[in-house]
JSON list of C-alpha atoms in Angstrom, two decimals:
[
{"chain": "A", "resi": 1, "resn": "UNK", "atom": "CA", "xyz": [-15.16, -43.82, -31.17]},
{"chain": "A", "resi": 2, "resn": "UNK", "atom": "CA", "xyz": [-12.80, -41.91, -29.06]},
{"chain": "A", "resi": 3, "resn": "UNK", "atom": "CA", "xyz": [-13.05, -38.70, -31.26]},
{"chain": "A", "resi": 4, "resn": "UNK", "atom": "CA", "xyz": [-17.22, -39.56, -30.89]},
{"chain": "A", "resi": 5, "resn": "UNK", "atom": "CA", "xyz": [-16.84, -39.17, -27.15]},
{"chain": "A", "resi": 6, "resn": "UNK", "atom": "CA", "xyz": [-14.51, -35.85, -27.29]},
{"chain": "A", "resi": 7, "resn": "UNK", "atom": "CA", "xyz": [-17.28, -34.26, -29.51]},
{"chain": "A", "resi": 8, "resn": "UNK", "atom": "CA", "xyz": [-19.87, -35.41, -27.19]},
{"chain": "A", "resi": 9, "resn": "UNK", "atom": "CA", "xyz": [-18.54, -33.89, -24.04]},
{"chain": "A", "resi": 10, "resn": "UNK", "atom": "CA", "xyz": [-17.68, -30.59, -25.69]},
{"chain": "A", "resi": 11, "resn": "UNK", "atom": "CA", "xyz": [-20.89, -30.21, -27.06]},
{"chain": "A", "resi": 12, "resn": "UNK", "atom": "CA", "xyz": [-21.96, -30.97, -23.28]},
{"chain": "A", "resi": 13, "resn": "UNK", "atom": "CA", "xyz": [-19.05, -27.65, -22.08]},
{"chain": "A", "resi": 14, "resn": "UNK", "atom": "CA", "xyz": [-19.78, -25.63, -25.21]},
{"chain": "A", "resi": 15, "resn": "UNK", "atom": "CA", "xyz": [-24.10, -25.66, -24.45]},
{"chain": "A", "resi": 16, "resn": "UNK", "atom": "CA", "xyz": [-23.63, -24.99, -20.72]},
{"chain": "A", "resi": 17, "resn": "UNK", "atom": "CA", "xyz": [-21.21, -21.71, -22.30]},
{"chain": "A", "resi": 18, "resn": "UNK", "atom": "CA", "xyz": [-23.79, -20.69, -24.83]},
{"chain": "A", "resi": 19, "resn": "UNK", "atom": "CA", "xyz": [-26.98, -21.17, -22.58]},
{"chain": "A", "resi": 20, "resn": "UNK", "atom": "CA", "xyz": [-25.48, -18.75, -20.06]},
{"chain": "A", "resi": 21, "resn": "UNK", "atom": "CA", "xyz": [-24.22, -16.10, -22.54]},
{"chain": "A", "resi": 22, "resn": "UNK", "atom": "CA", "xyz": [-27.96, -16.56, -24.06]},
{"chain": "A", "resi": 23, "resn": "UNK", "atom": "CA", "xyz": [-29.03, -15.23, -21.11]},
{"chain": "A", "resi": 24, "resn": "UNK", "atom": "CA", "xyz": [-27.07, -12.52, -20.92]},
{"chain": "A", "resi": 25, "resn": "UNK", "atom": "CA", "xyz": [-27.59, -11.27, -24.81]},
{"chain": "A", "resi": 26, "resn": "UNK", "atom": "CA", "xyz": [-31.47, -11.20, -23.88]},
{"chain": "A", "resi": 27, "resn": "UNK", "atom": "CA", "xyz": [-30.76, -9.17, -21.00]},
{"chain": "A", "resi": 28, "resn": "UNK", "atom": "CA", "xyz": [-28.63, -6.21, -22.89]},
{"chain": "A", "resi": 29, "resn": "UNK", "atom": "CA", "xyz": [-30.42, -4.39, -25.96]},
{"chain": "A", "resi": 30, "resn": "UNK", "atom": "CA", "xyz": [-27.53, -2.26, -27.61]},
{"chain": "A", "resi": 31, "resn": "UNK", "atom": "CA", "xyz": [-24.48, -4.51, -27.75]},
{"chain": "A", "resi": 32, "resn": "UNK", "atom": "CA", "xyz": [-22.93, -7.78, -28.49]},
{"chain": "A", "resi": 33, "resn": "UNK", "atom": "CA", "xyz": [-21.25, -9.59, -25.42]},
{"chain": "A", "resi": 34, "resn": "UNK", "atom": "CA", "xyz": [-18.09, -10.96, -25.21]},
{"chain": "A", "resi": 35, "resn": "UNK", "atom": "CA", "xyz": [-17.72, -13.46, -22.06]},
{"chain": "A", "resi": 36, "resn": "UNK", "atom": "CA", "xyz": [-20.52, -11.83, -20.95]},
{"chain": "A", "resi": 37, "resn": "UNK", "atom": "CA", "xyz": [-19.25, -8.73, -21.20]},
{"chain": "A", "resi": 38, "resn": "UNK", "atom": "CA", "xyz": [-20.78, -5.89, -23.12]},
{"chain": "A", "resi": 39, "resn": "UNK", "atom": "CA", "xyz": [-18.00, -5.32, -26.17]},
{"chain": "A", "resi": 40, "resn": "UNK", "atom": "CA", "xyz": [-17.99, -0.95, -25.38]},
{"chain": "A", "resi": 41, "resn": "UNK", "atom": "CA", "xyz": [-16.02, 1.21, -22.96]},
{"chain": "A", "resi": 42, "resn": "UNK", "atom": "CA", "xyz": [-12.44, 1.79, -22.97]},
{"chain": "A", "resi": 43, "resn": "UNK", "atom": "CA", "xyz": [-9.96, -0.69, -22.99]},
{"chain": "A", "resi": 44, "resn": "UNK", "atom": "CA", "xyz": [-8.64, -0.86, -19.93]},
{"chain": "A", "resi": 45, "resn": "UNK", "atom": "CA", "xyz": [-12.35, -1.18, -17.81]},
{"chain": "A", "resi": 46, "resn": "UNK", "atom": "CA", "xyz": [-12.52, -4.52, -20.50]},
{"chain": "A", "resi": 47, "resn": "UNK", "atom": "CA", "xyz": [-9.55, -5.95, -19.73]},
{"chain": "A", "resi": 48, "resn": "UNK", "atom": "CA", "xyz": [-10.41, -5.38, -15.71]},
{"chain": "A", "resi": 49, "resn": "UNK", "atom": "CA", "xyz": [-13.74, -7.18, -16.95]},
{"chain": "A", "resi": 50, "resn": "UNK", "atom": "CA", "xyz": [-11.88, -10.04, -18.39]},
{"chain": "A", "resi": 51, "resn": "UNK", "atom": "CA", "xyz": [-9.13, -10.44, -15.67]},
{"chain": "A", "resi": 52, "resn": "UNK", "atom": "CA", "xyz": [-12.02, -10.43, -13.42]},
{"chain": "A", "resi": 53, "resn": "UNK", "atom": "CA", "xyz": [-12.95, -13.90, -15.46]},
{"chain": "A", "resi": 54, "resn": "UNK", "atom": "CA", "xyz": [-9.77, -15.44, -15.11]},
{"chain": "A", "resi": 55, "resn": "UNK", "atom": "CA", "xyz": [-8.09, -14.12, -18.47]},
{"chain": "A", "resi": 56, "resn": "UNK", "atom": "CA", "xyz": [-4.74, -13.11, -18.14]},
{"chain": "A", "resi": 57, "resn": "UNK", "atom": "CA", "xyz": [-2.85, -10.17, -19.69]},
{"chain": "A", "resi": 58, "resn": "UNK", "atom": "CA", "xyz": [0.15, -11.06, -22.49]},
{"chain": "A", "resi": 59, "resn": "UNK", "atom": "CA", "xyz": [2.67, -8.58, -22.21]},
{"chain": "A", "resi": 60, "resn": "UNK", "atom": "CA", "xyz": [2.75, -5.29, -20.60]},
{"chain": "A", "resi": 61, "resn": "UNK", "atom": "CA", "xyz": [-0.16, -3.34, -18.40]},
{"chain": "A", "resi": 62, "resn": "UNK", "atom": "CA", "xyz": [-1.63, -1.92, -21.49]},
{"chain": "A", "resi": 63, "resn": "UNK", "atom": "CA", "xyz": [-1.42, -4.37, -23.56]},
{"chain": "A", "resi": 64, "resn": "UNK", "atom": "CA", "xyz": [-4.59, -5.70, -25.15]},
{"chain": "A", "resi": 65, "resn": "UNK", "atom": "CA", "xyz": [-3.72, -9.21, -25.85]},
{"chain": "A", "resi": 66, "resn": "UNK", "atom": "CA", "xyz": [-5.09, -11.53, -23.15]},
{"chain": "A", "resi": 67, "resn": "UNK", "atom": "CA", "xyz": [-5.20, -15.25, -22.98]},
{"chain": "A", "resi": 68, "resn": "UNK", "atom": "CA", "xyz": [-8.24, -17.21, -21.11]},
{"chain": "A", "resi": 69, "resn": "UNK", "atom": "CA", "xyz": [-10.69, -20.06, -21.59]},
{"chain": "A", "resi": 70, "resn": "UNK", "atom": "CA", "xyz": [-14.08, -19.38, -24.27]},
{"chain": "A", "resi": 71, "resn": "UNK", "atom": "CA", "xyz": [-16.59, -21.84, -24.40]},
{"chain": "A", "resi": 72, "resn": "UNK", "atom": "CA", "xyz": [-14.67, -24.40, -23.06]},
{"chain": "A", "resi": 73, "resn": "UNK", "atom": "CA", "xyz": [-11.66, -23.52, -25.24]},
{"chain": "A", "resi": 74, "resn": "UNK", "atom": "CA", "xyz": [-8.71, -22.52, -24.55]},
{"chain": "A", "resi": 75, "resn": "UNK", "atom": "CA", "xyz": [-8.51, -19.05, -26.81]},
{"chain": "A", "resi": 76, "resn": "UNK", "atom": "CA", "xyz": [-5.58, -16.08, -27.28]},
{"chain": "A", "resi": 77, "resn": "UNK", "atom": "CA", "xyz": [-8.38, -12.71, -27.14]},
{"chain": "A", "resi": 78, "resn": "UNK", "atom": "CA", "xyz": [-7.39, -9.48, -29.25]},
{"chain": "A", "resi": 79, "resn": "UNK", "atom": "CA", "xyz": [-9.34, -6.30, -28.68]},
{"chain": "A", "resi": 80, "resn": "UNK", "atom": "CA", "xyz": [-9.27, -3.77, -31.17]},
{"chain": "A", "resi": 81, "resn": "UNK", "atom": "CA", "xyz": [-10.15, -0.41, -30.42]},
{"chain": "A", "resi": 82, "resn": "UNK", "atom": "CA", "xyz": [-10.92, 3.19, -32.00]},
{"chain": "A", "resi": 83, "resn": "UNK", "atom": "CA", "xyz": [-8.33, 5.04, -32.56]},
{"chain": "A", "resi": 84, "resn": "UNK", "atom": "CA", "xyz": [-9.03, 8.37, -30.61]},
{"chain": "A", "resi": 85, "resn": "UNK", "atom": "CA", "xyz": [-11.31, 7.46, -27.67]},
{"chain": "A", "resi": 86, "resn": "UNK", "atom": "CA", "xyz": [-9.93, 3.81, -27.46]},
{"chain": "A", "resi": 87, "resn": "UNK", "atom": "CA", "xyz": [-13.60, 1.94, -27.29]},
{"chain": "A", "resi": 88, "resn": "UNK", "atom": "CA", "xyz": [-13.64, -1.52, -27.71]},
{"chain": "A", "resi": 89, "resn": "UNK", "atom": "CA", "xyz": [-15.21, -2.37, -30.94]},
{"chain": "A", "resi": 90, "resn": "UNK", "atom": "CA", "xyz": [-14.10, -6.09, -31.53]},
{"chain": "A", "resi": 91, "resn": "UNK", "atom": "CA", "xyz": [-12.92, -8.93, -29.85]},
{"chain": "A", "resi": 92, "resn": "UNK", "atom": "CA", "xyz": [-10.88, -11.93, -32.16]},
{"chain": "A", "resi": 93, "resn": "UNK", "atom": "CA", "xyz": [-9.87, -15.13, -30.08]},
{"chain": "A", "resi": 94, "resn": "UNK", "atom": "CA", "xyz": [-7.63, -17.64, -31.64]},
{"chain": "A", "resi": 95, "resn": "UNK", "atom": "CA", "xyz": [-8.31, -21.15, -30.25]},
{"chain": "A", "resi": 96, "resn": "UNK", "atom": "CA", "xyz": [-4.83, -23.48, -29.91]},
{"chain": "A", "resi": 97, "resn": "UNK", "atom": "CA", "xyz": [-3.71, -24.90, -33.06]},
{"chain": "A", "resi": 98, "resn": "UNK", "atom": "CA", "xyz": [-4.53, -28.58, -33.23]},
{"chain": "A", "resi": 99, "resn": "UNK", "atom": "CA", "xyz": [-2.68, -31.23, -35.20]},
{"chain": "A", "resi": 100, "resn": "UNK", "atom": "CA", "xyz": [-5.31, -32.90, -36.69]},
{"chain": "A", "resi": 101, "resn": "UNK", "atom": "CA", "xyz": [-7.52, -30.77, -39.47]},
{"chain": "A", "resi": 102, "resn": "UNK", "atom": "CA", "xyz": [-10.15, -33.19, -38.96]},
{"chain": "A", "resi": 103, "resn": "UNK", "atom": "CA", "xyz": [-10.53, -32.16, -34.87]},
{"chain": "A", "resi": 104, "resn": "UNK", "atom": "CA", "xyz": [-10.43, -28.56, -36.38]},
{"chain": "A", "resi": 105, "resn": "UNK", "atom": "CA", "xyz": [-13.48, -29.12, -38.10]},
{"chain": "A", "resi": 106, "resn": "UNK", "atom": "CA", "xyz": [-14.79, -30.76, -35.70]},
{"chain": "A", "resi": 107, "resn": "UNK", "atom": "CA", "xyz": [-14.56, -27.96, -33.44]},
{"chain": "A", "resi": 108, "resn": "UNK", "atom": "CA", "xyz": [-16.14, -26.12, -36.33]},
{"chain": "A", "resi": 109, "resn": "UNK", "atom": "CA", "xyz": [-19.54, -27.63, -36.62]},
{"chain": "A", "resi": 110, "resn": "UNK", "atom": "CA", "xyz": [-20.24, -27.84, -32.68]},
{"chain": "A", "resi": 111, "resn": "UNK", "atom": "CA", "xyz": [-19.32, -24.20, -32.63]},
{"chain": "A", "resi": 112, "resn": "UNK", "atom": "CA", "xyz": [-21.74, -23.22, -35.64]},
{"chain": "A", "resi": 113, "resn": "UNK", "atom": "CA", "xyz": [-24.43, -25.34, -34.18]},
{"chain": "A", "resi": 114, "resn": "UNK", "atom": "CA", "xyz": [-24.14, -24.16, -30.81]},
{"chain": "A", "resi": 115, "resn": "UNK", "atom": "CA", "xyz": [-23.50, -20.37, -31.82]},
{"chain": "A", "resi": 116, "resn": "UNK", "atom": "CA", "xyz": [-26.87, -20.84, -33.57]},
{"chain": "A", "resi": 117, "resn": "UNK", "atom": "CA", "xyz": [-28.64, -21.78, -30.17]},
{"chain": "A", "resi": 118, "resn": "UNK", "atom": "CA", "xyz": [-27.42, -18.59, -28.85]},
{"chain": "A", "resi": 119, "resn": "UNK", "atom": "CA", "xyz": [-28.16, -15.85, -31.97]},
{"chain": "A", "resi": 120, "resn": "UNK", "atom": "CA", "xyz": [-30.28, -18.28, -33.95]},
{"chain": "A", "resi": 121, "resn": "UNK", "atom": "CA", "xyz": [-29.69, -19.42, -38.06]},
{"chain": "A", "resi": 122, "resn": "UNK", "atom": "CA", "xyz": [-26.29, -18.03, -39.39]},
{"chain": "A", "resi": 123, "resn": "UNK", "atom": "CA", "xyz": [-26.31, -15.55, -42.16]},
{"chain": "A", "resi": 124, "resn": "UNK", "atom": "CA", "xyz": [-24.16, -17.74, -44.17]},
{"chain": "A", "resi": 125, "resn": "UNK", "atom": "CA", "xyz": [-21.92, -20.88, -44.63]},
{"chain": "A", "resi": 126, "resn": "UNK", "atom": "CA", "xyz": [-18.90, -21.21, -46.59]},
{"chain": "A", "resi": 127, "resn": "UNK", "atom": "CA", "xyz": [-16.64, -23.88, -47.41]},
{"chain": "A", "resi": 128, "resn": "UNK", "atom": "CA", "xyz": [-13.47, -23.15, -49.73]},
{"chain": "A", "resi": 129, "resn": "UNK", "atom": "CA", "xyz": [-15.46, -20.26, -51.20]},
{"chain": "A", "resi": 130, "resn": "UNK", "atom": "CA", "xyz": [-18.59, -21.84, -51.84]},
{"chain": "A", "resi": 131, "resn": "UNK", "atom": "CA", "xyz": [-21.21, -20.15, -49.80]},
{"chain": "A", "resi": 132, "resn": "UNK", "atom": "CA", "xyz": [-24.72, -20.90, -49.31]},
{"chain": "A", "resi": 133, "resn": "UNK", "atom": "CA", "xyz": [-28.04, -19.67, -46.69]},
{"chain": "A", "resi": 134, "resn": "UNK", "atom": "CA", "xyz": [-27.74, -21.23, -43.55]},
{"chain": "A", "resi": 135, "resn": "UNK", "atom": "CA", "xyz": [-31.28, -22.37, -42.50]},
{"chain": "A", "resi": 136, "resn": "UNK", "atom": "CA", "xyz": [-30.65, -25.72, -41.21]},
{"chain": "A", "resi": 137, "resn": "UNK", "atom": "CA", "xyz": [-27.96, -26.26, -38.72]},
{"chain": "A", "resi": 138, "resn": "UNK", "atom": "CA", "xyz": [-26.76, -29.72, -39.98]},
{"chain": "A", "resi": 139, "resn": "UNK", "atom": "CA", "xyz": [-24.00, -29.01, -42.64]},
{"chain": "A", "resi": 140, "resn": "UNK", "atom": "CA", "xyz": [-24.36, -31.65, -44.79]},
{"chain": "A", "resi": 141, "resn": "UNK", "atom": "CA", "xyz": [-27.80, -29.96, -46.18]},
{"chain": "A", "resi": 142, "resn": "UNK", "atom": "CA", "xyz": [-25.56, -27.23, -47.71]},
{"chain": "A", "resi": 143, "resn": "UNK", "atom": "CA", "xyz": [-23.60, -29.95, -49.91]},
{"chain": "A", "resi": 144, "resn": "UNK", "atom": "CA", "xyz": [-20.40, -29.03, -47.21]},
{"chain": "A", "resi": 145, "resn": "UNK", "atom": "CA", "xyz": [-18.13, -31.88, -47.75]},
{"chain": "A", "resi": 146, "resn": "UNK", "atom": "CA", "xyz": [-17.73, -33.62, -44.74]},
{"chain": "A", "resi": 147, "resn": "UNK", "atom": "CA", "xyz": [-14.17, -33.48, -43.64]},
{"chain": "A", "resi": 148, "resn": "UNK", "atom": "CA", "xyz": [-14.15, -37.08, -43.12]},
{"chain": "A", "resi": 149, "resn": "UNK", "atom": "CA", "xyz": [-14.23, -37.81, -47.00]},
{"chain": "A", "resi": 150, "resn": "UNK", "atom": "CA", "xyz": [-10.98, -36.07, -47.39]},
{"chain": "A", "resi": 151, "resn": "UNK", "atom": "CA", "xyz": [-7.12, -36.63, -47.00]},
{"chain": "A", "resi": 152, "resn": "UNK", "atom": "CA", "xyz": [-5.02, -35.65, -43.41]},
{"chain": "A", "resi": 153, "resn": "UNK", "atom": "CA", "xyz": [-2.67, -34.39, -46.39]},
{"chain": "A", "resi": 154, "resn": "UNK", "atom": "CA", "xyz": [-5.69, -32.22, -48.55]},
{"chain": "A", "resi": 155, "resn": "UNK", "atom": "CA", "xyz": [-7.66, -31.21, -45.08]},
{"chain": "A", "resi": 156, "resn": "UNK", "atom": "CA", "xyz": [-5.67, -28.23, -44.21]},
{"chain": "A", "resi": 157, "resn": "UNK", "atom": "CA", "xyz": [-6.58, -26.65, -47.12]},
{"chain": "A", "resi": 158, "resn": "UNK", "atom": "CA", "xyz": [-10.20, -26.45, -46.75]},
{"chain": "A", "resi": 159, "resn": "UNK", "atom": "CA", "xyz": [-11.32, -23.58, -45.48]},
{"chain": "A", "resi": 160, "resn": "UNK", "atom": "CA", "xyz": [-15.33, -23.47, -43.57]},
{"chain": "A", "resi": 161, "resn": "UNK", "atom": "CA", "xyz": [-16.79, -20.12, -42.55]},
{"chain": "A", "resi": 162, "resn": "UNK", "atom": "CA", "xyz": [-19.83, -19.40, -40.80]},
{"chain": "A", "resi": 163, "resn": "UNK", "atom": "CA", "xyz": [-21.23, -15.84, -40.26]},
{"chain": "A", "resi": 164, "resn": "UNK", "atom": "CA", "xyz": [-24.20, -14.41, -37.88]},
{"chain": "A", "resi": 165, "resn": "UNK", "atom": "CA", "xyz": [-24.91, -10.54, -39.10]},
{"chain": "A", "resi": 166, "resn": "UNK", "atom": "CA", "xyz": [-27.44, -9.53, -35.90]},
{"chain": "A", "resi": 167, "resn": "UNK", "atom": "CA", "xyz": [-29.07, -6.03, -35.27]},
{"chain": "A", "resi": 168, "resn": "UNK", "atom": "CA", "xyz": [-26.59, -5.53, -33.03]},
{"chain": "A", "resi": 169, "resn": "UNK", "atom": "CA", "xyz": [-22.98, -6.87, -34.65]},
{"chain": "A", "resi": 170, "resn": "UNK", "atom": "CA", "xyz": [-21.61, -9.04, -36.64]},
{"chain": "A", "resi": 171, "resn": "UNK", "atom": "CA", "xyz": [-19.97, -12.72, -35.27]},
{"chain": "A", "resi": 172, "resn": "UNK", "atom": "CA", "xyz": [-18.33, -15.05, -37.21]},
{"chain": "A", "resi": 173, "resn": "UNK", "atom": "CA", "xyz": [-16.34, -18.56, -36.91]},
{"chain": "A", "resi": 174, "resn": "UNK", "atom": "CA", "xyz": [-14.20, -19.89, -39.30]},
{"chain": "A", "resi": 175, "resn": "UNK", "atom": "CA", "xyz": [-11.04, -22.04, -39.73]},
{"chain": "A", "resi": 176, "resn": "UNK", "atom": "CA", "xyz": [-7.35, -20.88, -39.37]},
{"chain": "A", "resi": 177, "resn": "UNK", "atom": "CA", "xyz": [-4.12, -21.90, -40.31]},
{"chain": "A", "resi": 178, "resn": "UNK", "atom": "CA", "xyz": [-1.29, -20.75, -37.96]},
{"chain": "A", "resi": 179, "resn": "UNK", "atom": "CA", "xyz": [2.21, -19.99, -39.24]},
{"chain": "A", "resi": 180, "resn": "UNK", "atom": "CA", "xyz": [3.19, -23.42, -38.34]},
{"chain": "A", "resi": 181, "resn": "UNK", "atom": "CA", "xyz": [0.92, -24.96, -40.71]},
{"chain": "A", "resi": 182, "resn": "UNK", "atom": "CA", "xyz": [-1.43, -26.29, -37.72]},
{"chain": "A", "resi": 183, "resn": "UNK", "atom": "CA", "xyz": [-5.17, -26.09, -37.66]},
{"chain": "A", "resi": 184, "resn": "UNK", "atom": "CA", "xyz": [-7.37, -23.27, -34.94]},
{"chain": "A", "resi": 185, "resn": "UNK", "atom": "CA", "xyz": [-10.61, -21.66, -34.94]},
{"chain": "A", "resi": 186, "resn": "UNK", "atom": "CA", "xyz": [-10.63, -17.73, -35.35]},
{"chain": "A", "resi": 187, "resn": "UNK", "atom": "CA", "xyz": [-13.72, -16.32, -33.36]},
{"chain": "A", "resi": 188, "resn": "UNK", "atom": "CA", "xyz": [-14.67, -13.05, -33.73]},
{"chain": "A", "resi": 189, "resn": "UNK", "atom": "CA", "xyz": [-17.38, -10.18, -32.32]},
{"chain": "A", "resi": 190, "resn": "UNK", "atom": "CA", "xyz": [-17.36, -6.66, -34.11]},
{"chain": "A", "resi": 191, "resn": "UNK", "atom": "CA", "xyz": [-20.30, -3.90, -32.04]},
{"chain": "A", "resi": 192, "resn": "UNK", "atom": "CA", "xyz": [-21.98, -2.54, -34.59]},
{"chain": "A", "resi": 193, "resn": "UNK", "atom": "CA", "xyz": [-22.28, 0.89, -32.42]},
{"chain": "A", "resi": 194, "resn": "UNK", "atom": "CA", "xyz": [-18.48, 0.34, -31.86]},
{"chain": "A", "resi": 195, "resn": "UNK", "atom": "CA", "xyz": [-17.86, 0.04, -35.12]},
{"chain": "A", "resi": 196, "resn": "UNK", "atom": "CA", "xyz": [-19.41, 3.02, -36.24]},
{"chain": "A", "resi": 197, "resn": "UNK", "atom": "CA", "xyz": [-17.55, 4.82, -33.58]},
{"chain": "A", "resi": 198, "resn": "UNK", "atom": "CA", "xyz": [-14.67, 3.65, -34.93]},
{"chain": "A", "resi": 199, "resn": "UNK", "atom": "CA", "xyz": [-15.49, 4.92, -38.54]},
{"chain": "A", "resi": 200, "resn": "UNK", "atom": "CA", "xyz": [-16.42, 8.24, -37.36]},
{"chain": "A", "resi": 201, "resn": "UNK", "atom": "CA", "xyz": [-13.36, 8.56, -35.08]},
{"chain": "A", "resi": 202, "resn": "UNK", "atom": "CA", "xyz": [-10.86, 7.49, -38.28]},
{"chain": "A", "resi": 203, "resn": "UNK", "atom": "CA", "xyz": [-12.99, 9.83, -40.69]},
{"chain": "A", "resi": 204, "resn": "UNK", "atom": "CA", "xyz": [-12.30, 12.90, -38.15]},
{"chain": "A", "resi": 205, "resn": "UNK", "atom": "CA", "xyz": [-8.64, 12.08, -38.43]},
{"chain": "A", "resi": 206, "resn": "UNK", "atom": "CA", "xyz": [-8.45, 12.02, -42.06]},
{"chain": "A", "resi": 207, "resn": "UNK", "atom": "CA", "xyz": [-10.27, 15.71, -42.20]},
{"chain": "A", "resi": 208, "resn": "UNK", "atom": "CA", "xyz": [-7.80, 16.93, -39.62]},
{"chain": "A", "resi": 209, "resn": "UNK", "atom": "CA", "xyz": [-4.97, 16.14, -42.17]},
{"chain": "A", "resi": 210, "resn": "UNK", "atom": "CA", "xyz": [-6.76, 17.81, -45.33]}
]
């Protein structure tokens, strides 16, 4: 019952997140958002973006590790950028490892459903390999064993991915284990005009050593 409750309300957090970050994906036309904030630029006008939405900064000034709340979670952010011009092309946030699998996959499904809301069907589903369309939100009609019909002992090594592959980048949610063993969610946003930024930018440095 308890765990029924916990869901509830962060269903209730997590829709409040995703109906305001709808709005802001309808309002820009060229690139995924991140917090709100358009995933492009240099790094150091994103991290000013994120500080300016309470994130913090791990380590020193330049660093691009920064630690902050997502959706209601909690989450460790790593931007990744290209390696001349230093554009943000990606954003991966780490939620905090939980000791129970089973609340890891809980977090799972009410971040696939609600990530749906927001960029509508997922691409794909996969669970320990097995992959299959994604038309329905509801996991159990892709034959996704619920986690509930496994062991504490076999749950942390299942493995659920969930991808969303939109005209403007590719997002993606999936299960992690950190090096202690313990159970987070690994969230991640890659610009597809970033990206190819970044793929022209390492190609250039390749032909300058030839």
């Amino acid at each position: 019952m308890f765990r029924k409750i916990a869901r509830l309300v962060l269903a209730l957090s997590f829709a409040g997140a995703v109906v305001s970050n709808a709005q802001a994906v309808q309002e820009d036309t060229t690139h995924l958002k991140f917090k709100g904030i358009p995933i492009k630029g240099i790094a150091e006008q994103f991290r000013r973006d994120l500080k300016d939405k309470s994130f913090t900064q791990i380590g020193n000034s330049r660093s691009n590790i920064l630690k902050g709340v997502f959706a209601g979670y909690e989450v460790i952010s790593f931007l990744f950028t290209t390696p001349e011009s230093k554009t943000v092309y990606a954003v991966y946030s780490y939620t905090m490892t939980k000791d129970s699998w089973f609340d890891v996959y809980d977090d799972f499904f009410v971040f696939k459903e609600h990530m749906s809301v927001v960029y509508g069907p997922c691409t794909h589903v996969e669970e320990n390999g097995k992959s299959d369309y994604c038309l329905d939100p509801r996991y159990a009609k892709y034959n996704i064993v619920s986690p509930s019909t496994v062991s504490e002992e076999a749950a942390n090594e299942r493995f659920y991915l969930a991808t969303w592959d939109t005209p403007k980048g590719f997002i993606s949610v999936m299960t992690n284990k950190a090096e202690d063993g313990k159970g987070r969610l690994l969230i991640s946003y890659v610009d597809k005009l970033g990206s190819q930024i970044n793929e022209r930018e390492k190609k250039q440095l390749i032909i300058r050593d030839l």
